[in-house]
Amino acid sequence: ILATCSLTCIESKTWAPYDMIMISLSSSKITLQCWIILDLFLTIFCDLCDFEENIFGVIKTVYLVLNYAMLWSGAWLSVFYCIKVASFTQSFFLWLKQRIARLVPWMLLTSWLCSVTAAIPFAWDVYGVQDNFTAPSPMTNSSATRTTRKDSLGVLILLSNAGVGMPLILSVVSSILLIQSLWIHTRRMQNNASGFRDPSLEAHISAIKSVCSLLIFYITYFIAFTFLLYNFFLHFSIENSLCIAVMAACPTGHTMVLIWSNPKFQELPARILHHINFPVR
């Protein structure tokens, strides 16, 4: 996806809104997968006590930034699909449809800034919050320390909820609106069908399946990410490992649905095979 959209932008010398969203989404996915592998190797081969606090904070902060950015990019993709495909006649929707091409760069820039803003406080308190619950408080100023830690934890929870919750709401609402619009249009086409297979009808049904699949992958990833973010399970427990496996699998499944639903992403492998003189059927 990243290669296809990048080549399209280079060849056309323009940045289409869809290509910009897909480049942001795919690049955040690739970087996140590489970062997870790096974090996994460090966890396996290095003791946590050997990590300097700054290194640990950087690893977790970048991890959160990439997760937030991927969630935001996926949400903007759902919003873009909804605005471009759905056939609503409300004035605000028509205004968005006319201006979506100019809004997409600002949407992506804002989402990346929000991702960084929501993740930076975790670098400051990644150890401070833990120490509050794992070590006994000193006798002096213990109530003030608890109050400060509780306030810091509240700020972290508020920022993480905003960083995770907003893209989820955008994705769910836009996907539901798009599915509703496609379903209404599909029902109308079924009522007017003459008995033969209608390619347009099949395309609409395929689009509904794709949107539903993307929404399922998105929500599943969000649930697993939330469980890990708030430490619902013990480290190295079966449940924690399952959440990590789900977070690793969902972006792959999300990507496969995007490739399957868009012939544009299926052409590049065929072109590569053609250039290296492999027969393509």
Coordinates of C-alpha atoms in Angstrom, one line a residue:
I1 CA 0.0 0.0 0.0
L2 CA 2.8 2.4 0.9
A3 CA 4.7 1.7 -2.3
T4 CA 1.6 2.0 -4.5
C5 CA 0.4 5.3 -3.0
S6 CA 3.9 6.7 -3.0
L7 CA 4.5 5.8 -6.7
T8 CA 1.1 7.3 -7.6
C9 CA 2.0 10.6 -5.9
I10 CA 5.4 10.6 -7.6
E11 CA 4.1 9.8 -11.1
S12 CA 1.2 12.2 -10.9
K13 CA 3.2 14.9 -9.1
T14 CA 0.2 15.6 -6.9
W15 CA -0.9 14.4 -3.4
A16 CA -4.4 13.0 -3.6
P17 CA -6.3 13.0 -0.3
Y18 CA -6.8 9.2 -0.4
D19 CA -3.1 8.6 -1.0
M20 CA -2.1 10.9 1.8
I21 CA -4.3 9.1 4.3
M22 CA -3.1 5.7 3.1
I23 CA 0.6 6.8 3.3
S24 CA 0.1 8.0 6.8
L25 CA -1.8 4.8 7.8
S26 CA 0.6 2.4 6.2
S27 CA 3.8 4.2 7.4
S28 CA 2.5 4.3 11.0
K29 CA 1.7 0.6 10.8
I30 CA 5.1 -0.4 9.4
T31 CA 7.0 1.7 11.9
L32 CA 4.8 0.4 14.8
Q33 CA 5.5 -3.2 13.8
C34 CA 9.2 -2.6 13.7
W35 CA 9.1 -0.8 17.1
I36 CA 7.1 -3.7 18.6
I37 CA 9.8 -6.1 17.4
L38 CA 12.5 -3.8 18.9
D39 CA 10.7 -3.6 22.2
L40 CA 10.2 -7.4 22.2
F41 CA 13.9 -8.0 21.7
L42 CA 14.8 -5.5 24.4
T43 CA 12.3 -7.2 26.8
I44 CA 13.7 -10.7 26.1
F45 CA 17.4 -10.0 26.1
C46 CA 17.6 -7.1 28.6
D47 CA 16.4 -6.9 32.2
L48 CA 14.0 -4.0 32.9
C49 CA 16.4 -2.9 35.7
D50 CA 19.1 -2.4 33.2
F51 CA 17.1 0.1 31.2
E52 CA 17.8 3.7 31.9
E53 CA 14.7 5.6 32.8
N54 CA 15.1 7.9 29.7
I55 CA 15.4 4.9 27.3
F56 CA 12.4 3.2 28.7
G57 CA 10.4 6.4 28.5
V58 CA 11.4 7.0 24.9
I59 CA 10.5 3.5 23.9
K60 CA 7.0 3.6 25.5
T61 CA 6.4 7.2 24.3
V62 CA 7.2 6.4 20.7
Y63 CA 5.1 3.2 21.0
L64 CA 2.1 5.3 22.1
V65 CA 2.6 8.0 19.5
L66 CA 2.6 5.3 16.7
N67 CA -0.5 3.6 18.2
Y68 CA -2.4 6.9 18.4
A69 CA -1.3 7.9 14.9
M70 CA -2.4 4.6 13.5
L71 CA -5.8 4.9 15.2
W72 CA -6.2 8.5 14.0
S73 CA -5.2 7.6 10.4
G74 CA -7.7 4.7 10.4
A75 CA -10.4 7.0 11.7
W76 CA -9.7 9.5 9.0
L77 CA -9.8 6.8 6.4
S78 CA -13.3 5.9 7.6
V79 CA -14.3 9.5 7.5
F80 CA -13.0 10.0 4.0
Y81 CA -14.9 6.9 2.8
C82 CA -18.1 8.2 4.4
I83 CA -17.8 11.7 2.9
K84 CA -16.8 10.5 -0.6
V85 CA -19.2 7.5 -1.0
A86 CA -22.2 8.2 1.2
S87 CA -25.1 10.0 -0.4
F88 CA -26.5 12.3 2.3
T89 CA -28.0 15.6 1.4
Q90 CA -27.5 17.6 4.6
S91 CA -25.8 21.0 4.0
F92 CA -22.9 20.2 6.4
F93 CA -22.2 16.9 4.6
L94 CA -22.2 18.6 1.2
W95 CA -19.9 21.3 2.5
L96 CA -17.5 18.6 3.7
K97 CA -17.7 16.7 0.4
Q98 CA -16.7 19.8 -1.5
R99 CA -13.7 20.7 0.8
I100 CA -12.4 17.3 1.9
A101 CA -9.4 17.5 -0.4
R102 CA -8.2 20.7 1.3
L103 CA -9.1 19.4 4.8
V104 CA -7.2 16.1 4.6
P105 CA -3.6 17.5 5.1
W106 CA -4.8 19.5 8.1
M107 CA -6.6 16.5 9.5
L108 CA -3.5 14.4 9.3
L109 CA -1.3 17.1 10.7
T110 CA -3.7 17.7 13.6
S111 CA -3.9 13.9 14.3
W112 CA -0.1 13.5 14.5
L113 CA 0.1 16.6 16.8
C114 CA -2.6 15.1 19.0
S115 CA -0.8 11.8 19.1
V116 CA 2.4 13.4 20.2
T117 CA 0.6 15.6 22.8
A118 CA -1.3 12.6 24.3
A119 CA 1.8 10.5 24.6
I120 CA 4.5 12.9 25.9
P121 CA 3.2 13.0 29.5
F122 CA 3.7 9.2 29.7
A123 CA 7.4 9.9 29.3
W124 CA 7.4 12.2 32.3
D125 CA 5.5 9.9 34.6
V126 CA 6.2 6.5 33.2
Y127 CA 8.1 5.6 36.4
G128 CA 6.5 8.2 38.8
V129 CA 3.1 6.6 38.5
Q130 CA 4.4 3.1 38.9
D131 CA 6.4 4.0 42.0
N132 CA 3.2 5.3 43.6
F133 CA 1.6 1.9 43.6
T134 CA 4.6 -0.4 43.9
A135 CA 6.6 1.3 46.6
P136 CA 5.5 2.4 50.1
S137 CA 5.2 6.2 50.5
P138 CA 7.6 7.9 52.9
M139 CA 6.2 9.0 56.2
T140 CA 7.0 12.6 55.5
N141 CA 4.6 14.5 53.2
S142 CA 2.9 11.2 52.2
S143 CA -0.5 12.7 51.7
A144 CA 0.9 15.4 49.5
T145 CA 2.8 12.8 47.5
R146 CA -0.3 10.7 47.0
T147 CA -2.3 13.8 45.9
T148 CA 0.4 14.8 43.4
R149 CA 0.6 11.2 42.0
K150 CA -3.2 11.0 41.8
D151 CA -3.4 14.3 39.9
S152 CA -0.7 13.1 37.5
L153 CA -2.5 9.8 37.0
G154 CA -5.7 11.7 36.3
V155 CA -4.1 13.8 33.7
L156 CA -2.6 10.7 32.0
I157 CA -5.9 9.0 32.0
L158 CA -7.6 12.0 30.5
L159 CA -5.1 12.4 27.8
S160 CA -5.0 8.7 26.9
N161 CA -8.8 8.6 26.8
A162 CA -8.8 11.6 24.4
G163 CA -6.1 10.1 22.3
V164 CA -7.8 6.7 22.0
G165 CA -11.5 7.6 22.3
M166 CA -11.8 10.4 19.8
P167 CA -10.6 8.3 16.7
L168 CA -12.8 5.4 17.8
I169 CA -15.9 7.6 17.9
L170 CA -15.0 9.1 14.5
S171 CA -14.4 5.7 13.0
V172 CA -17.6 4.1 14.4
V173 CA -19.9 6.9 13.5
S174 CA -18.5 7.4 10.0
S175 CA -18.6 3.6 9.3
I176 CA -22.2 3.3 10.6
L177 CA -23.3 6.2 8.4
L178 CA -21.5 4.8 5.4
I179 CA -23.0 1.3 5.9
Q180 CA -26.4 2.9 6.3
S181 CA -26.1 4.8 3.1
L182 CA -24.8 1.8 1.2
W183 CA -27.5 -0.4 2.6
I184 CA -30.3 2.0 1.6
H185 CA -28.8 2.3 -1.9
T186 CA -28.4 -1.5 -2.2
R187 CA -32.0 -2.1 -1.2
R188 CA -33.2 0.4 -3.9
M189 CA -31.1 -1.4 -6.5
Q190 CA -32.4 -4.8 -5.4
N191 CA -36.0 -3.6 -5.8
N192 CA -35.2 -2.3 -9.3
A193 CA -33.2 -5.3 -10.3
S194 CA -34.3 -7.2 -13.4
G195 CA -33.2 -10.7 -12.3
F196 CA -29.7 -10.5 -13.8
R197 CA -26.5 -10.1 -11.9
D198 CA -25.9 -6.3 -11.5
P199 CA -22.2 -5.4 -11.1
S200 CA -23.1 -2.2 -9.3
L201 CA -25.2 -4.1 -6.8
E202 CA -22.4 -6.6 -6.2
A203 CA -19.9 -3.7 -5.8
H204 CA -22.2 -2.1 -3.1
I205 CA -22.5 -5.4 -1.2
S206 CA -18.7 -5.9 -1.4
A207 CA -18.2 -2.4 -0.1
I208 CA -20.5 -3.1 2.8
K209 CA -18.6 -6.2 3.7
S210 CA -15.3 -4.3 3.5
V211 CA -16.4 -1.5 5.7
C212 CA -17.8 -4.0 8.3
S213 CA -14.5 -5.9 8.2
L214 CA -12.4 -2.8 8.7
L215 CA -14.6 -1.7 11.6
I216 CA -14.3 -5.1 13.3
F217 CA -10.5 -5.0 13.0
Y218 CA -10.4 -1.4 14.3
I219 CA -12.6 -2.1 17.3
T220 CA -10.7 -5.3 18.1
Y221 CA -7.4 -3.5 18.0
F222 CA -8.8 -0.7 20.1
I223 CA -10.0 -3.1 22.8
A224 CA -6.6 -4.9 23.0
F225 CA -4.7 -1.7 23.0
T226 CA -6.9 -0.3 25.9
F227 CA -6.3 -3.4 28.0
L228 CA -2.6 -3.1 27.6
L229 CA -2.6 0.7 28.1
Y230 CA -4.3 0.5 31.4
N231 CA -2.6 -2.7 32.6
F232 CA -5.7 -4.8 33.0
F233 CA -3.6 -8.0 33.0
L234 CA -0.4 -9.0 34.6
H235 CA 2.8 -8.9 32.6
F236 CA 3.6 -12.2 30.8
S237 CA 0.2 -13.6 31.6
I238 CA -1.8 -15.5 29.0
E239 CA -4.3 -12.6 28.7
N240 CA -1.6 -10.0 28.2
S241 CA 0.1 -12.2 25.6
L242 CA -3.2 -12.6 23.8
C243 CA -3.7 -8.8 23.6
I244 CA -0.2 -8.4 22.2
A245 CA -1.0 -11.1 19.6
V246 CA -4.3 -9.4 18.7
M247 CA -2.5 -6.0 18.3
A248 CA 0.0 -7.6 16.0
A249 CA -2.6 -9.4 13.9
C250 CA -5.2 -6.7 13.5
P251 CA -3.1 -4.3 11.5
T252 CA -2.2 -7.1 9.1
G253 CA -5.9 -8.1 8.7
H254 CA -6.8 -4.5 8.3
T255 CA -4.2 -4.1 5.5
M256 CA -5.3 -7.3 3.8
V257 CA -8.9 -6.1 3.6
L258 CA -7.7 -2.8 2.1
I259 CA -5.7 -4.6 -0.5
W260 CA -8.6 -7.0 -1.3
S261 CA -11.1 -4.2 -1.6
N262 CA -9.0 -2.0 -3.9
P263 CA -7.7 -3.3 -7.2
K264 CA -5.2 -0.5 -7.3
F265 CA -3.2 -2.2 -4.6
Q266 CA -3.2 -5.5 -6.5
E267 CA -1.7 -4.0 -9.6
L268 CA 1.8 -3.3 -8.2
P269 CA 2.7 -6.9 -7.5
A270 CA 1.6 -7.9 -11.0
R271 CA 3.7 -5.1 -12.5
I272 CA 6.8 -6.2 -10.4
L273 CA 6.3 -9.8 -11.6
H274 CA 6.0 -8.6 -15.1
H275 CA 9.2 -6.6 -15.0
I276 CA 11.2 -9.5 -13.7
N277 CA 9.8 -11.7 -16.5
F278 CA 7.5 -13.9 -14.5
P279 CA 4.3 -15.0 -16.2
V280 CA 1.2 -13.4 -14.7
R281 CA -2.1 -15.0 -15.2

